[in-house]
Amino acid sequence: MNAVQTRDMFLHVADVMVGSEEFLTEIDNKIGDGDHGIGMAIGFKGVRKELEGKEFRYVNEVFHSIGMTMLCVMGGASGVLFGTVFISGIVGYEDKEEFSLEDFGNVFVKSLEALKKRGKAKVGDKTMIDALEPATYALPESVKRGYNIKEGFAYAAEEAKRGMEFTKTCRARFGRAKYYGDKAIGLQDAGATSVWLIFNAMAEWVRDNL
Ligand code: ADP
Ligand code: MG
């Protein structure tokens, strides 16, 4: 995928995230402070403004632009967390005009590692990591299986969904949700839901446009 395609893919992601504000608010209202939908919508409205009509040469620049925008406009925990997802992976990564499935895998694996280091959460803590880790590892696994980008992103989206569903079975160890204790069982995590929405929108775009 070249930089323009990657930009267009994330413009679709941005539309989906902005359109999911109410859905995410409803989820975060149950076991958080209800601000996750608003935060993500603000972040992705910023991303849309930043990416629209802008020419990029390297795919890395698209990631950088998205991450910086989220860090700047979102604020709060999730601004830093989601900003990290888009920026950490490309720090030190060779500039490329096209990304293969393997490149996307390399970048997301690096981001995941940075996020886990920064946020200290691991799978089972009822955070976005529960969706991001399986979705991320689905990418190198897809390369191993010989999948193309469409198949690889579809598999990553499936894995993100599985991780999001898994958060229903967990108690939270981070954020405001931890004060809910056992009452959080049966409810899904808002950040993990966002990760699923992002990967699902990526898969939709490549399915319909590549
Ligand atoms: P805030 O916690 O500031 O209200 P949001 O409501 O936007 O921020 O985001 C909350 C989401 O952030 C949670 O649903 C969870 O997925 C994610 N999260 C919280 N703490 C961590 C952490 N330490 N590591 C990874 N993700 C986290
Ligand atoms: Mg919140």
PDB file of C-alpha atoms and ligand atoms in Angstrom:
ATOM      1  CA  MET A   1       0.000   0.000   0.000  1.00  0.00           C
ATOM      2  CA  ASN A   2       1.305   3.433  -0.858  1.00  0.00           C
ATOM      3  CA  ALA A   3       1.014   6.579   1.268  1.00  0.00           C
ATOM      4  CA  VAL A   4      -2.095   7.876  -0.509  1.00  0.00           C
ATOM      5  CA  GLN A   5      -3.915   4.574  -0.027  1.00  0.00           C
ATOM      6  CA  THR A   6      -2.865   4.495   3.614  1.00  0.00           C
ATOM      7  CA  ARG A   7      -4.119   8.057   4.057  1.00  0.00           C
ATOM      8  CA  ASP A   8      -7.451   7.153   2.476  1.00  0.00           C
ATOM      9  CA  MET A   9      -7.741   4.047   4.630  1.00  0.00           C
ATOM     10  CA  PHE A  10      -7.269   6.118   7.793  1.00  0.00           C
ATOM     11  CA  LEU A  11      -9.738   8.726   6.522  1.00  0.00           C
ATOM     12  CA  HIS A  12     -12.286   5.892   6.444  1.00  0.00           C
ATOM     13  CA  VAL A  13     -11.180   4.874   9.951  1.00  0.00           C
ATOM     14  CA  ALA A  14     -11.688   8.495  11.046  1.00  0.00           C
ATOM     15  CA  ASP A  15     -15.224   8.592   9.609  1.00  0.00           C
ATOM     16  CA  VAL A  16     -16.096   5.374  11.438  1.00  0.00           C
ATOM     17  CA  MET A  17     -14.655   6.605  14.735  1.00  0.00           C
ATOM     18  CA  VAL A  18     -16.413   9.966  14.546  1.00  0.00           C
ATOM     19  CA  GLY A  19     -19.646   8.125  13.751  1.00  0.00           C
ATOM     20  CA  SER A  20     -19.162   5.802  16.742  1.00  0.00           C
ATOM     21  CA  GLU A  21     -19.141   8.545  19.372  1.00  0.00           C
ATOM     22  CA  GLU A  22     -22.520   7.622  20.865  1.00  0.00           C
ATOM     23  CA  PHE A  23     -21.814   3.885  20.860  1.00  0.00           C
ATOM     24  CA  LEU A  24     -18.478   4.399  22.666  1.00  0.00           C
ATOM     25  CA  THR A  25     -19.992   6.863  25.126  1.00  0.00           C
ATOM     26  CA  GLU A  26     -22.650   4.330  26.045  1.00  0.00           C
ATOM     27  CA  ILE A  27     -19.977   1.702  26.764  1.00  0.00           C
ATOM     28  CA  ASP A  28     -17.721   4.048  28.767  1.00  0.00           C
ATOM     29  CA  ASN A  29     -20.744   5.316  30.724  1.00  0.00           C
ATOM     30  CA  LYS A  30     -21.275   1.862  32.173  1.00  0.00           C
ATOM     31  CA  ILE A  31     -17.788   1.387  33.672  1.00  0.00           C
ATOM     32  CA  GLY A  32     -15.859   4.596  33.090  1.00  0.00           C
ATOM     33  CA  ASP A  33     -16.486   8.303  33.135  1.00  0.00           C
ATOM     34  CA  GLY A  34     -18.252   8.331  29.792  1.00  0.00           C
ATOM     35  CA  ASP A  35     -15.730  10.499  27.989  1.00  0.00           C
ATOM     36  CA  HIS A  36     -14.135   7.921  25.705  1.00  0.00           C
ATOM     37  CA  GLY A  37     -16.493   8.472  22.769  1.00  0.00           C
ATOM     38  CA  ILE A  38     -16.062  12.232  22.928  1.00  0.00           C
ATOM     39  CA  GLY A  39     -12.275  11.919  23.155  1.00  0.00           C
ATOM     40  CA  MET A  40     -12.026   9.565  20.195  1.00  0.00           C
ATOM     41  CA  ALA A  41     -14.377  11.718  18.121  1.00  0.00           C
ATOM     42  CA  ILE A  42     -12.320  14.833  18.843  1.00  0.00           C
ATOM     43  CA  GLY A  43      -9.131  12.936  18.004  1.00  0.00           C
ATOM     44  CA  PHE A  44     -10.381  11.559  14.720  1.00  0.00           C
ATOM     45  CA  LYS A  45     -12.042  14.812  13.652  1.00  0.00           C
ATOM     46  CA  GLY A  46      -8.561  16.288  14.053  1.00  0.00           C
ATOM     47  CA  VAL A  47      -7.066  13.405  12.076  1.00  0.00           C
ATOM     48  CA  ARG A  48      -9.598  13.929   9.283  1.00  0.00           C
ATOM     49  CA  LYS A  49      -8.718  17.610   9.065  1.00  0.00           C
ATOM     50  CA  GLU A  50      -5.006  16.831   9.105  1.00  0.00           C
ATOM     51  CA  LEU A  51      -5.082  14.083   6.453  1.00  0.00           C
ATOM     52  CA  GLU A  52      -7.674  15.468   4.051  1.00  0.00           C
ATOM     53  CA  GLY A  53      -6.130  16.692   0.848  1.00  0.00           C
ATOM     54  CA  LYS A  54      -2.601  16.371   2.217  1.00  0.00           C
ATOM     55  CA  GLU A  55       0.013  14.711   0.044  1.00  0.00           C
ATOM     56  CA  PHE A  56       2.300  12.181   1.680  1.00  0.00           C
ATOM     57  CA  ARG A  57       5.291  10.500   0.121  1.00  0.00           C
ATOM     58  CA  TYR A  58       6.111   7.975   2.816  1.00  0.00           C
ATOM     59  CA  VAL A  59       3.605   5.760   4.618  1.00  0.00           C
ATOM     60  CA  ASN A  60       5.556   6.534   7.797  1.00  0.00           C
ATOM     61  CA  GLU A  61       4.471  10.190   7.501  1.00  0.00           C
ATOM     62  CA  VAL A  62       0.820   9.189   7.567  1.00  0.00           C
ATOM     63  CA  PHE A  63       1.306   7.320  10.837  1.00  0.00           C
ATOM     64  CA  HIS A  64       3.279  10.228  12.278  1.00  0.00           C
ATOM     65  CA  SER A  65       0.608  12.752  11.322  1.00  0.00           C
ATOM     66  CA  ILE A  66      -2.169  10.684  12.891  1.00  0.00           C
ATOM     67  CA  GLY A  67      -0.272  10.080  16.122  1.00  0.00           C
ATOM     68  CA  MET A  68       0.816  13.683  16.566  1.00  0.00           C
ATOM     69  CA  THR A  69      -2.697  14.934  15.920  1.00  0.00           C
ATOM     70  CA  MET A  70      -4.171  12.570  18.492  1.00  0.00           C
ATOM     71  CA  LEU A  71      -1.563  13.564  21.071  1.00  0.00           C
ATOM     72  CA  CYS A  72      -2.236  17.248  20.456  1.00  0.00           C
ATOM     73  CA  VAL A  73      -6.010  17.412  20.244  1.00  0.00           C
ATOM     74  CA  MET A  74      -7.275  14.620  22.503  1.00  0.00           C
ATOM     75  CA  GLY A  75      -5.726  15.073  25.908  1.00  0.00           C
ATOM     76  CA  GLY A  76      -6.466  12.614  28.698  1.00  0.00           C
ATOM     77  CA  ALA A  77      -5.168   9.087  29.010  1.00  0.00           C
ATOM     78  CA  SER A  78      -6.414   7.898  25.676  1.00  0.00           C
ATOM     79  CA  GLY A  79      -4.782  10.739  23.720  1.00  0.00           C
ATOM     80  CA  VAL A  80      -1.403   9.514  24.916  1.00  0.00           C
ATOM     81  CA  LEU A  81      -2.334   5.836  24.520  1.00  0.00           C
ATOM     82  CA  PHE A  82      -3.709   6.081  20.987  1.00  0.00           C
ATOM     83  CA  GLY A  83      -1.066   8.629  19.983  1.00  0.00           C
ATOM     84  CA  THR A  84       1.520   6.054  21.060  1.00  0.00           C
ATOM     85  CA  VAL A  85      -0.152   3.385  18.910  1.00  0.00           C
ATOM     86  CA  PHE A  86       0.426   5.459  15.778  1.00  0.00           C
ATOM     87  CA  ILE A  87       3.795   7.047  16.571  1.00  0.00           C
ATOM     88  CA  SER A  88       5.941   4.541  18.460  1.00  0.00           C
ATOM     89  CA  GLY A  89       5.970   1.961  15.709  1.00  0.00           C
ATOM     90  CA  ILE A  90       7.454   4.230  13.066  1.00  0.00           C
ATOM     91  CA  VAL A  91      10.102   5.829  15.279  1.00  0.00           C
ATOM     92  CA  GLY A  92      13.366   4.626  13.763  1.00  0.00           C
ATOM     93  CA  TYR A  93      11.562   2.660  11.046  1.00  0.00           C
ATOM     94  CA  GLU A  94      13.010   3.109   7.575  1.00  0.00           C
ATOM     95  CA  ASP A  95      10.921   5.531   5.446  1.00  0.00           C
ATOM     96  CA  LYS A  96       9.019   3.607   2.813  1.00  0.00           C
ATOM     97  CA  GLU A  97       6.824   4.722  -0.084  1.00  0.00           C
ATOM     98  CA  GLU A  98       4.925   1.456   0.183  1.00  0.00           C
ATOM     99  CA  PHE A  99       4.073  -0.759   3.122  1.00  0.00           C
ATOM    100  CA  SER A 100       3.621  -4.493   2.761  1.00  0.00           C
ATOM    101  CA  LEU A 101       1.636  -6.560   5.246  1.00  0.00           C
ATOM    102  CA  GLU A 102       4.968  -7.323   6.874  1.00  0.00           C
ATOM    103  CA  ASP A 103       5.722  -3.592   7.313  1.00  0.00           C
ATOM    104  CA  PHE A 104       2.339  -2.985   8.939  1.00  0.00           C
ATOM    105  CA  GLY A 105       3.068  -5.940  11.216  1.00  0.00           C
ATOM    106  CA  ASN A 106       6.524  -4.642  12.169  1.00  0.00           C
ATOM    107  CA  VAL A 107       5.154  -1.197  12.975  1.00  0.00           C
ATOM    108  CA  PHE A 108       2.188  -2.359  15.044  1.00  0.00           C
ATOM    109  CA  VAL A 109       4.326  -4.851  16.993  1.00  0.00           C
ATOM    110  CA  LYS A 110       6.713  -2.028  17.939  1.00  0.00           C
ATOM    111  CA  SER A 111       3.778   0.167  18.954  1.00  0.00           C
ATOM    112  CA  LEU A 112       2.241  -2.564  21.063  1.00  0.00           C
ATOM    113  CA  GLU A 113       5.516  -3.075  22.912  1.00  0.00           C
ATOM    114  CA  ALA A 114       5.857   0.669  23.555  1.00  0.00           C
ATOM    115  CA  LEU A 115       2.281   0.928  24.757  1.00  0.00           C
ATOM    116  CA  LYS A 116       2.662  -1.982  27.166  1.00  0.00           C
ATOM    117  CA  LYS A 117       5.841  -0.467  28.528  1.00  0.00           C
ATOM    118  CA  ARG A 118       4.265   2.944  28.939  1.00  0.00           C
ATOM    119  CA  GLY A 119       0.874   1.879  30.302  1.00  0.00           C
ATOM    120  CA  LYS A 120       1.992  -1.232  32.209  1.00  0.00           C
ATOM    121  CA  ALA A 121      -1.186  -3.094  31.245  1.00  0.00           C
ATOM    122  CA  LYS A 122      -1.132  -6.628  29.906  1.00  0.00           C
ATOM    123  CA  VAL A 123      -3.716  -8.953  28.430  1.00  0.00           C
ATOM    124  CA  GLY A 124      -6.451  -9.654  30.984  1.00  0.00           C
ATOM    125  CA  ASP A 125      -6.391  -6.203  32.630  1.00  0.00           C
ATOM    126  CA  LYS A 126      -9.506  -5.121  30.688  1.00  0.00           C
ATOM    127  CA  THR A 127      -7.895  -2.420  28.562  1.00  0.00           C
ATOM    128  CA  MET A 128      -7.326  -1.710  24.883  1.00  0.00           C
ATOM    129  CA  ILE A 129      -4.327  -4.078  25.094  1.00  0.00           C
ATOM    130  CA  ASP A 130      -6.751  -7.026  25.191  1.00  0.00           C
ATOM    131  CA  ALA A 131      -7.803  -6.176  21.628  1.00  0.00           C
ATOM    132  CA  LEU A 132      -4.574  -4.604  20.358  1.00  0.00           C
ATOM    133  CA  GLU A 133      -2.266  -7.501  21.228  1.00  0.00           C
ATOM    134  CA  PRO A 134      -4.152 -10.248  19.343  1.00  0.00           C
ATOM    135  CA  ALA A 135      -4.909  -7.906  16.426  1.00  0.00           C
ATOM    136  CA  THR A 136      -1.238  -6.932  16.187  1.00  0.00           C
ATOM    137  CA  TYR A 137       0.119 -10.471  16.341  1.00  0.00           C
ATOM    138  CA  ALA A 138      -2.390 -11.499  13.679  1.00  0.00           C
ATOM    139  CA  LEU A 139      -0.323  -9.445  11.204  1.00  0.00           C
ATOM    140  CA  PRO A 140       3.016 -11.350  11.371  1.00  0.00           C
ATOM    141  CA  GLU A 141       0.994 -14.564  11.671  1.00  0.00           C
ATOM    142  CA  SER A 142      -0.789 -13.630   8.421  1.00  0.00           C
ATOM    143  CA  VAL A 143       2.568 -13.066   6.719  1.00  0.00           C
ATOM    144  CA  LYS A 144       3.642 -16.522   7.858  1.00  0.00           C
ATOM    145  CA  ARG A 145       0.454 -18.006   6.423  1.00  0.00           C
ATOM    146  CA  GLY A 146       0.999 -16.248   3.095  1.00  0.00           C
ATOM    147  CA  TYR A 147      -2.078 -14.009   3.370  1.00  0.00           C
ATOM    148  CA  ASN A 148      -2.396 -10.853   1.281  1.00  0.00           C
ATOM    149  CA  ILE A 149      -3.187  -7.463   2.880  1.00  0.00           C
ATOM    150  CA  LYS A 150      -6.959  -7.953   2.591  1.00  0.00           C
ATOM    151  CA  GLU A 151      -6.800 -11.350   4.287  1.00  0.00           C
ATOM    152  CA  GLY A 152      -4.297 -10.148   6.877  1.00  0.00           C
ATOM    153  CA  PHE A 153      -6.320  -7.102   7.919  1.00  0.00           C
ATOM    154  CA  ALA A 154      -9.522  -9.175   7.988  1.00  0.00           C
ATOM    155  CA  TYR A 155      -7.818 -11.654  10.316  1.00  0.00           C
ATOM    156  CA  ALA A 156      -6.488  -8.827  12.525  1.00  0.00           C
ATOM    157  CA  ALA A 157     -10.014  -7.359  12.777  1.00  0.00           C
ATOM    158  CA  GLU A 158     -11.384 -10.764  13.799  1.00  0.00           C
ATOM    159  CA  GLU A 159      -8.718 -11.079  16.464  1.00  0.00           C
ATOM    160  CA  ALA A 160      -9.455  -7.541  17.731  1.00  0.00           C
ATOM    161  CA  LYS A 161     -13.111  -8.499  18.039  1.00  0.00           C
ATOM    162  CA  ARG A 162     -12.237 -11.642  19.948  1.00  0.00           C
ATOM    163  CA  GLY A 163     -10.086  -9.551  22.312  1.00  0.00           C
ATOM    164  CA  MET A 164     -12.859  -7.003  22.772  1.00  0.00           C
ATOM    165  CA  GLU A 165     -15.314  -9.779  23.676  1.00  0.00           C
ATOM    166  CA  PHE A 166     -12.737 -11.229  26.073  1.00  0.00           C
ATOM    167  CA  THR A 167     -12.705  -7.947  28.069  1.00  0.00           C
ATOM    168  CA  LYS A 168     -16.261  -8.783  29.187  1.00  0.00           C
ATOM    169  CA  THR A 169     -14.853 -11.635  31.259  1.00  0.00           C
ATOM    170  CA  CYS A 170     -12.211  -9.513  33.044  1.00  0.00           C
ATOM    171  CA  ARG A 171     -12.057  -7.239  36.056  1.00  0.00           C
ATOM    172  CA  ALA A 172     -10.234  -3.967  35.389  1.00  0.00           C
ATOM    173  CA  ARG A 173      -6.851  -3.119  36.866  1.00  0.00           C
ATOM    174  CA  PHE A 174      -6.488   0.301  35.242  1.00  0.00           C
ATOM    175  CA  GLY A 175      -8.470   3.482  34.821  1.00  0.00           C
ATOM    176  CA  ARG A 176     -11.713   4.268  36.522  1.00  0.00           C
ATOM    177  CA  ALA A 177     -13.166   0.870  35.675  1.00  0.00           C
ATOM    178  CA  LYS A 178     -11.070  -0.751  38.408  1.00  0.00           C
ATOM    179  CA  TYR A 179     -13.335   0.765  41.075  1.00  0.00           C
ATOM    180  CA  TYR A 180     -16.208  -1.282  39.696  1.00  0.00           C
ATOM    181  CA  GLY A 181     -14.634  -4.596  40.758  1.00  0.00           C
ATOM    182  CA  ASP A 182     -16.890  -7.549  39.968  1.00  0.00           C
ATOM    183  CA  LYS A 183     -19.538  -5.208  38.597  1.00  0.00           C
ATOM    184  CA  ALA A 184     -17.350  -4.821  35.512  1.00  0.00           C
ATOM    185  CA  ILE A 185     -17.833  -8.493  34.618  1.00  0.00           C
ATOM    186  CA  GLY A 186     -20.103  -8.801  31.613  1.00  0.00           C
ATOM    187  CA  LEU A 187     -19.248  -5.306  30.351  1.00  0.00           C
ATOM    188  CA  GLN A 188     -16.757  -4.646  27.587  1.00  0.00           C
ATOM    189  CA  ASP A 189     -13.904  -2.145  27.741  1.00  0.00           C
ATOM    190  CA  ALA A 190     -14.302   1.074  25.763  1.00  0.00           C
ATOM    191  CA  GLY A 191     -10.675   1.305  24.609  1.00  0.00           C
ATOM    192  CA  ALA A 192     -10.718  -2.290  23.367  1.00  0.00           C
ATOM    193  CA  THR A 193     -13.904  -1.453  21.493  1.00  0.00           C
ATOM    194  CA  SER A 194     -12.124   1.458  19.791  1.00  0.00           C
ATOM    195  CA  VAL A 195      -9.261  -0.825  18.775  1.00  0.00           C
ATOM    196  CA  TRP A 196     -11.747  -3.222  17.193  1.00  0.00           C
ATOM    197  CA  LEU A 197     -13.501  -0.360  15.372  1.00  0.00           C
ATOM    198  CA  ILE A 198     -10.147   0.880  14.022  1.00  0.00           C
ATOM    199  CA  PHE A 199      -8.963  -2.522  12.769  1.00  0.00           C
ATOM    200  CA  ASN A 200     -12.392  -3.333  11.379  1.00  0.00           C
ATOM    201  CA  ALA A 201     -12.486  -0.072   9.431  1.00  0.00           C
ATOM    202  CA  MET A 202      -8.978  -0.754   8.077  1.00  0.00           C
ATOM    203  CA  ALA A 203     -10.130  -4.197   6.913  1.00  0.00           C
ATOM    204  CA  GLU A 204     -13.255  -2.704   5.304  1.00  0.00           C
ATOM    205  CA  TRP A 205     -11.258  -0.149   3.366  1.00  0.00           C
ATOM    206  CA  VAL A 206      -8.725  -2.624   1.938  1.00  0.00           C
ATOM    207  CA  ARG A 207     -11.521  -5.101   1.125  1.00  0.00           C
ATOM    208  CA  ASP A 208     -13.402  -2.468  -0.893  1.00  0.00           C
ATOM    209  CA  ASN A 209     -10.541  -0.456  -2.396  1.00  0.00           C
ATOM    210  CA  LEU A 210      -7.508  -2.625  -3.098  1.00  0.00           C
TER     211      LEU A 210
HETATM  212  P1  ADP B   1      -9.755   8.261  30.660  1.00  0.00           P
HETATM  213  O1  ADP B   1      -9.323   7.024  31.368  1.00  0.00           O
HETATM  214  O2  ADP B   1      -8.792   9.399  30.808  1.00  0.00           O
HETATM  215  O3  ADP B   1     -11.193   8.645  30.939  1.00  0.00           O
HETATM  216  P2  ADP B   1     -10.684   7.261  28.116  1.00  0.00           P
HETATM  217  O4  ADP B   1     -12.002   7.048  28.755  1.00  0.00           O
HETATM  218  O5  ADP B   1     -10.670   7.978  26.827  1.00  0.00           O
HETATM  219  O6  ADP B   1      -9.646   7.923  29.089  1.00  0.00           O
HETATM  220  O7  ADP B   1      -9.993   5.845  27.824  1.00  0.00           O
HETATM  221  C1  ADP B   1     -10.127   4.806  28.693  1.00  0.00           C
HETATM  222  C2  ADP B   1      -9.530   3.573  28.017  1.00  0.00           C
HETATM  223  O8  ADP B   1      -8.111   3.633  28.071  1.00  0.00           O
HETATM  224  C3  ADP B   1      -9.896   2.298  28.720  1.00  0.00           C
HETATM  225  O9  ADP B   1     -11.097   1.807  28.193  1.00  0.00           O
HETATM  226  C4  ADP B   1      -8.710   1.383  28.465  1.00  0.00           C
HETATM  227  O10 ADP B   1      -8.907   0.587  27.317  1.00  0.00           O
HETATM  228  C5  ADP B   1      -7.578   2.320  28.147  1.00  0.00           C
HETATM  229  N1  ADP B   1      -6.564   2.308  29.212  1.00  0.00           N
HETATM  230  C6  ADP B   1      -6.633   2.857  30.422  1.00  0.00           C
HETATM  231  N2  ADP B   1      -5.498   2.675  31.106  1.00  0.00           N
HETATM  232  C7  ADP B   1      -4.660   1.973  30.284  1.00  0.00           C
HETATM  233  C8  ADP B   1      -3.316   1.463  30.392  1.00  0.00           C
HETATM  234  N3  ADP B   1      -2.589   1.653  31.488  1.00  0.00           N
HETATM  235  N4  ADP B   1      -2.808   0.797  29.330  1.00  0.00           N
HETATM  236  C9  ADP B   1      -3.539   0.613  28.198  1.00  0.00           C
HETATM  237  N5  ADP B   1      -4.795   1.066  28.051  1.00  0.00           N
HETATM  238  C10 ADP B   1      -5.349   1.730  29.074  1.00  0.00           C
HETATM  239 MG    MG B   2     -12.966   7.743  30.309  1.00  0.00          MG
END
